[in-house]
Short mmCIF file of C-alpha atoms in Angstrom, two decimals:
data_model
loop_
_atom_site.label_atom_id
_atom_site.label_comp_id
_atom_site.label_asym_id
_atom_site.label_seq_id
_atom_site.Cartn_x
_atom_site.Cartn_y
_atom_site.Cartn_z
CA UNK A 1 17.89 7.87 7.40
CA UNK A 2 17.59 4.52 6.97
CA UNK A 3 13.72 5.03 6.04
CA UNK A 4 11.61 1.49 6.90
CA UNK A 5 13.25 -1.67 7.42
CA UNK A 6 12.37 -5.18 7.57
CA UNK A 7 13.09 -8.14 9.16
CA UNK A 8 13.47 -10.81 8.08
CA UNK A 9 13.12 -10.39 4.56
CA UNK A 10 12.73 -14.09 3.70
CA UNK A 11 11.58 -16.96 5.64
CA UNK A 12 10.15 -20.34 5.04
CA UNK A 13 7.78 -22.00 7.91
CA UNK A 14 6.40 -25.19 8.56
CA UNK A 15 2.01 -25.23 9.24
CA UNK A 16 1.53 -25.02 12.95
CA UNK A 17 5.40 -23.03 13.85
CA UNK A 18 5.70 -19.05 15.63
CA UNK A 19 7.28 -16.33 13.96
CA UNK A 20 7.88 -12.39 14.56
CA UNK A 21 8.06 -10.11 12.24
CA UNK A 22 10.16 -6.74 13.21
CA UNK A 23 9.25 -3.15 11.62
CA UNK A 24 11.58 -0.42 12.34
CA UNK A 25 11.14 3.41 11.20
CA UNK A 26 13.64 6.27 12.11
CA UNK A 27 11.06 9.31 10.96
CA UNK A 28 9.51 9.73 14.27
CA UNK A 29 6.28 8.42 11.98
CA UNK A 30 3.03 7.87 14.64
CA UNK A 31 1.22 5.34 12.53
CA UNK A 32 2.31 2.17 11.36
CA UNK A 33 0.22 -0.59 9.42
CA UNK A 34 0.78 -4.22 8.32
CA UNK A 35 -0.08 -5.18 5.11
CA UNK A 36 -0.16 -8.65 3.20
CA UNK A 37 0.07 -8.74 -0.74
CA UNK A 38 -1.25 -12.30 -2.42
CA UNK A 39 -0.84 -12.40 -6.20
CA UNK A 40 -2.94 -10.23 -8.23
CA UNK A 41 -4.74 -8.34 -4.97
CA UNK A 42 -3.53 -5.13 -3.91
CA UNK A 43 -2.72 -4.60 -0.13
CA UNK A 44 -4.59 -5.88 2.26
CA UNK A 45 -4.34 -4.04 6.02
CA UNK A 46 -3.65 -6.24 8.56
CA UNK A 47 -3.31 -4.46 11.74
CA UNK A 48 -2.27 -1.31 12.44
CA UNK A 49 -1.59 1.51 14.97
CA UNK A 50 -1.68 4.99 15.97
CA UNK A 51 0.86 5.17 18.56
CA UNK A 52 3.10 3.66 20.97
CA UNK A 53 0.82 1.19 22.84
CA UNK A 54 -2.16 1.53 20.52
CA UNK A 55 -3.27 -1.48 18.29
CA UNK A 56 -6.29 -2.06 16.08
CA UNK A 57 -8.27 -4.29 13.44
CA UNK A 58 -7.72 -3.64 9.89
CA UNK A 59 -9.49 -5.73 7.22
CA UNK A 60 -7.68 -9.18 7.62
CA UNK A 61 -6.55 -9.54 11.33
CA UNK A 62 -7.41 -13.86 11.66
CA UNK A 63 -4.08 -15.20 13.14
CA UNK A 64 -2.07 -12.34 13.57
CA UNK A 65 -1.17 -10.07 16.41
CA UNK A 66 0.78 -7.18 16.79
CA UNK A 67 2.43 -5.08 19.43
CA UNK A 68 3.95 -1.35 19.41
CA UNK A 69 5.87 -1.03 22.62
CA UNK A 70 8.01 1.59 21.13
CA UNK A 71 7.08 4.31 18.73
CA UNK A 72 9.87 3.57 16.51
CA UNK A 73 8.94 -0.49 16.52
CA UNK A 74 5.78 -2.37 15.05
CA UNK A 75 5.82 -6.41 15.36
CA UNK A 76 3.82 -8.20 13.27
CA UNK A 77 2.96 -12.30 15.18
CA UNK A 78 1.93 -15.48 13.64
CA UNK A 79 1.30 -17.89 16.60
CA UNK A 80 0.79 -20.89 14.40
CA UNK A 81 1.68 -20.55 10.85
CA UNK A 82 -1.23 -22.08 8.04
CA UNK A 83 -0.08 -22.13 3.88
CA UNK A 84 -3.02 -19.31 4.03
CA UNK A 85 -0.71 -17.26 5.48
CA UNK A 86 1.98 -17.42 2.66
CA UNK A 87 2.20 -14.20 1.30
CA UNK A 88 4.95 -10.60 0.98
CA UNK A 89 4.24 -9.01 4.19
CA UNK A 90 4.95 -5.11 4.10
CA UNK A 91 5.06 -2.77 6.75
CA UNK A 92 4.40 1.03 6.54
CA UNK A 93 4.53 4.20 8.11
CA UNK A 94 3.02 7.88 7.95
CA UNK A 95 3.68 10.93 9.85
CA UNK A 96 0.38 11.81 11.23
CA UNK A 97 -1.69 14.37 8.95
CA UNK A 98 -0.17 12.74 5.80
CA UNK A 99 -1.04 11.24 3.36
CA UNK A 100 1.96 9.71 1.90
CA UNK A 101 2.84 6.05 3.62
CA UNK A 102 6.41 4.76 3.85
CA UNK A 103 7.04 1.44 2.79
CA UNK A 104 9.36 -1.45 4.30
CA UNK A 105 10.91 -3.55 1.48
CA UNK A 106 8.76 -6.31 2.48
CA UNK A 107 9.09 -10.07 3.77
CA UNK A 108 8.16 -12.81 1.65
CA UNK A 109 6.88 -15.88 3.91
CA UNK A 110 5.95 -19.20 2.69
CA UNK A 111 4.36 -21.34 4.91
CA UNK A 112 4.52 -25.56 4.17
CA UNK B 1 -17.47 -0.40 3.63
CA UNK B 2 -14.86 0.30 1.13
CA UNK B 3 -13.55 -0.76 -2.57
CA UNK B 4 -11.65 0.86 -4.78
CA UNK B 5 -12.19 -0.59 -8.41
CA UNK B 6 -9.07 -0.73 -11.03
CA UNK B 7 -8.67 -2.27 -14.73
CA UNK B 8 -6.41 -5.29 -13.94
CA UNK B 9 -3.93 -4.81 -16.83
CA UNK B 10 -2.80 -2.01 -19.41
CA UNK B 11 -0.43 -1.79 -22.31
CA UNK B 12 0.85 1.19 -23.75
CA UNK B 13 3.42 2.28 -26.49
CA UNK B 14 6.63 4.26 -25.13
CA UNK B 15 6.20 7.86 -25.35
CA UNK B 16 2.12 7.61 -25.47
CA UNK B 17 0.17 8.67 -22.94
CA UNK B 18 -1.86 6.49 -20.08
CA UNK B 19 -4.94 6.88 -17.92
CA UNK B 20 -5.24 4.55 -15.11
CA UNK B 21 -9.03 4.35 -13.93
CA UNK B 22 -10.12 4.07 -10.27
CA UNK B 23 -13.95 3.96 -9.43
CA UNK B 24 -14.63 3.27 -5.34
CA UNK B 25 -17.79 3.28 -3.01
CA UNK B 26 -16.60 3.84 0.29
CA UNK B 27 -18.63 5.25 3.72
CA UNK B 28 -16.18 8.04 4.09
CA UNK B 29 -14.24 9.08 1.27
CA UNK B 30 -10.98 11.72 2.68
CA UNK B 31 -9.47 11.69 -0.46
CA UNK B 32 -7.98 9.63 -3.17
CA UNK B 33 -4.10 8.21 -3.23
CA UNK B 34 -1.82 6.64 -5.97
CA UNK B 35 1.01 4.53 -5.44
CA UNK B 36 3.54 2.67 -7.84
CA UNK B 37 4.99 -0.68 -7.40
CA UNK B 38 7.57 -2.43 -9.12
CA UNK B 39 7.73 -6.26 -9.34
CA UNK B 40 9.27 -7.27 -6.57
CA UNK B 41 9.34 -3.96 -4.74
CA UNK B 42 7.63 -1.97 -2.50
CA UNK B 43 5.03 0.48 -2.90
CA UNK B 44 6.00 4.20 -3.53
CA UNK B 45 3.97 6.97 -3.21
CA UNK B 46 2.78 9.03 -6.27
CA UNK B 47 0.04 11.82 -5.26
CA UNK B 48 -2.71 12.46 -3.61
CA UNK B 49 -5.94 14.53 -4.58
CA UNK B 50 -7.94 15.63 -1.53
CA UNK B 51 -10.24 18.12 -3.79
CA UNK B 52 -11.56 17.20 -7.08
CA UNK B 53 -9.82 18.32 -10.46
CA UNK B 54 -6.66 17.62 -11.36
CA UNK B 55 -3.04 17.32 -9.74
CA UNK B 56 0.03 17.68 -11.98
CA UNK B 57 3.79 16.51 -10.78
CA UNK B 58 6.21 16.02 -13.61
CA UNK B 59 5.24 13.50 -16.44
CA UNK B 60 1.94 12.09 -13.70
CA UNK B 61 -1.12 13.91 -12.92
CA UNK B 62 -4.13 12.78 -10.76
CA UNK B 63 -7.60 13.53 -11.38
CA UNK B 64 -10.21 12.96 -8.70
CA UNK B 65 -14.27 13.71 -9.13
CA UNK B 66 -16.17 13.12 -6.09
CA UNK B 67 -19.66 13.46 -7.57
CA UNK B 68 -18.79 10.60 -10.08
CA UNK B 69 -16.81 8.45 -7.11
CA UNK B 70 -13.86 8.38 -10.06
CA UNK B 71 -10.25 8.99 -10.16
CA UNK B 72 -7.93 8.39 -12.57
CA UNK B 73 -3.81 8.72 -12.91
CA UNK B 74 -2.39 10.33 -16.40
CA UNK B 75 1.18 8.94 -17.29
CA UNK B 76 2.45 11.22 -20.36
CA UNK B 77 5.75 10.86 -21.98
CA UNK B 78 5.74 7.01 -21.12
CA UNK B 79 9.23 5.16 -20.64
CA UNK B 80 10.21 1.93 -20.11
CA UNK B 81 10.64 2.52 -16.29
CA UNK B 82 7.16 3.11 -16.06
CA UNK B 83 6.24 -0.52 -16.85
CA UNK B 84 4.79 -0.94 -13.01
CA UNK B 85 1.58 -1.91 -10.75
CA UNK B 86 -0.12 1.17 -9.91
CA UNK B 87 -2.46 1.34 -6.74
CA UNK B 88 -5.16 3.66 -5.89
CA UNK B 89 -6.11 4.08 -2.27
CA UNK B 90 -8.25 5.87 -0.41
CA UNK B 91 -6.92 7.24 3.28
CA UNK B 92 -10.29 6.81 5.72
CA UNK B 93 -10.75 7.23 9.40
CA UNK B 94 -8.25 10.68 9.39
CA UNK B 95 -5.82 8.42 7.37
CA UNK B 96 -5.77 5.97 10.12
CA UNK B 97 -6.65 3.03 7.84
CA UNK B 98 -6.41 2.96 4.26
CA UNK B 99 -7.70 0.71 1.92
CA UNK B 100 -6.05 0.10 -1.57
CA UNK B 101 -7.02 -0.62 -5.01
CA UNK B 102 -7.04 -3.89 -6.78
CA UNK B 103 -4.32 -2.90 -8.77
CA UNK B 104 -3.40 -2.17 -12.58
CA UNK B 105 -0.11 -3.93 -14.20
CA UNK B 106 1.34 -1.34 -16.37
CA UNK B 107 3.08 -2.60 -19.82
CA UNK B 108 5.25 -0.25 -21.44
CA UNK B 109 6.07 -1.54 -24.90
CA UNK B 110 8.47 -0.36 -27.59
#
């Protein structure tokens, strides 16, 4: 099992371009969550979702959307990229019930 | 709302023993979570203490008291390896959301 992957794992963006972040889990997990990391802060949740179709607010949505059109799949959307949003994104997974989440190995985006 | 409250930075001599503190005020509290992170890696998860007292796996144990709204993570034996960011969290919602700590940088020292 491959676990969580990410893609892509590095990327640099100019203010004002699109971008798509891809999640992918193989552990039949039902939620999934987006989370940014800035220097010295812990994780900060994004967006997340409980199943296939299902999408919600976390703490820091502001120029991101998501969509989970497969179970299996969790994209993470910047429409128009700001230097705020430079940051290690990291996606994550947990079998429902659990406790334990499943990390991707994260995408570091800088934004000029 | 929620906020989990950790001492930014700790250094400890290899072979000593650590605790990691975690205070948090939170309007539903399901339990309390530990995760370790290595710089430039991604999160791993430690433990998790749904009742209060203490949880012991290997060289790590978690403690969690709900009537104090404190938990703390016990690193014995300490090794190099261990040098690390360690994150407390706290599952909410029926682990739906979770909310993490601010973090503590581990130092391991000879």
């Amino acid at each position: 099992n491959a676990g969580v992957t990410q893609t892509p794992k590095f990327r640099v963006l100019k203010t004002g371009q699109s971008m798509t972040l891809l999640c992918a889990q193989d552990m039949n997990h039902e939620y999934m969550y987006w989370y940014r990391q800035d220097p010295g802060m812990g994780l900060r949740l994004i967006h997340y979702s409980v199943g296939e179709g299902t999408t919600a607010k976390g703490e820091v949505p502001d120029g991101y959307n998501v969509s989970r059109l497969k179970k299996q799949n969790f994209l993470l959307g910047l429409e128009s990229a700001a230097p705020s949003q430079t940051s290690v994104y990291f996606c994550a997974s947990t079998k429902s019930g659990s406790n334990e989440q499943f990390f991707g190995p994260g995408t570091r985006l800088t934004v000029l | 709302g929620q906020s989990l409250e950790q001492p930014s930075e700790v250094t400890a001599v290899e072979g000593a023993i650590v605790q990691i503190n975690c205070t948090y005020q939170t309007s539903g509290f399901y339990g309390l979570s530990w995760y370790q992170q290595h710089d430039g890696g991604a999160p791993t998860f430690l433990s998790y203490n749904a009742l209060d007292g203490l949880e012991e796996t290997g060289r790590f144990s978690s403690f969690l008291s709900r009537s104090d709204s404190y938990g703390y993570l016990l690193l014995q034996e300490l090794q190099m390896k261990d040098s690390a960011s360690y994150f407390c969290a706290n599952p909410s919602g029926g682990y739906q959301k979770v909310t993490f700590g601010t973090g503590t940088k581990l130092q391991v020292i000879p």
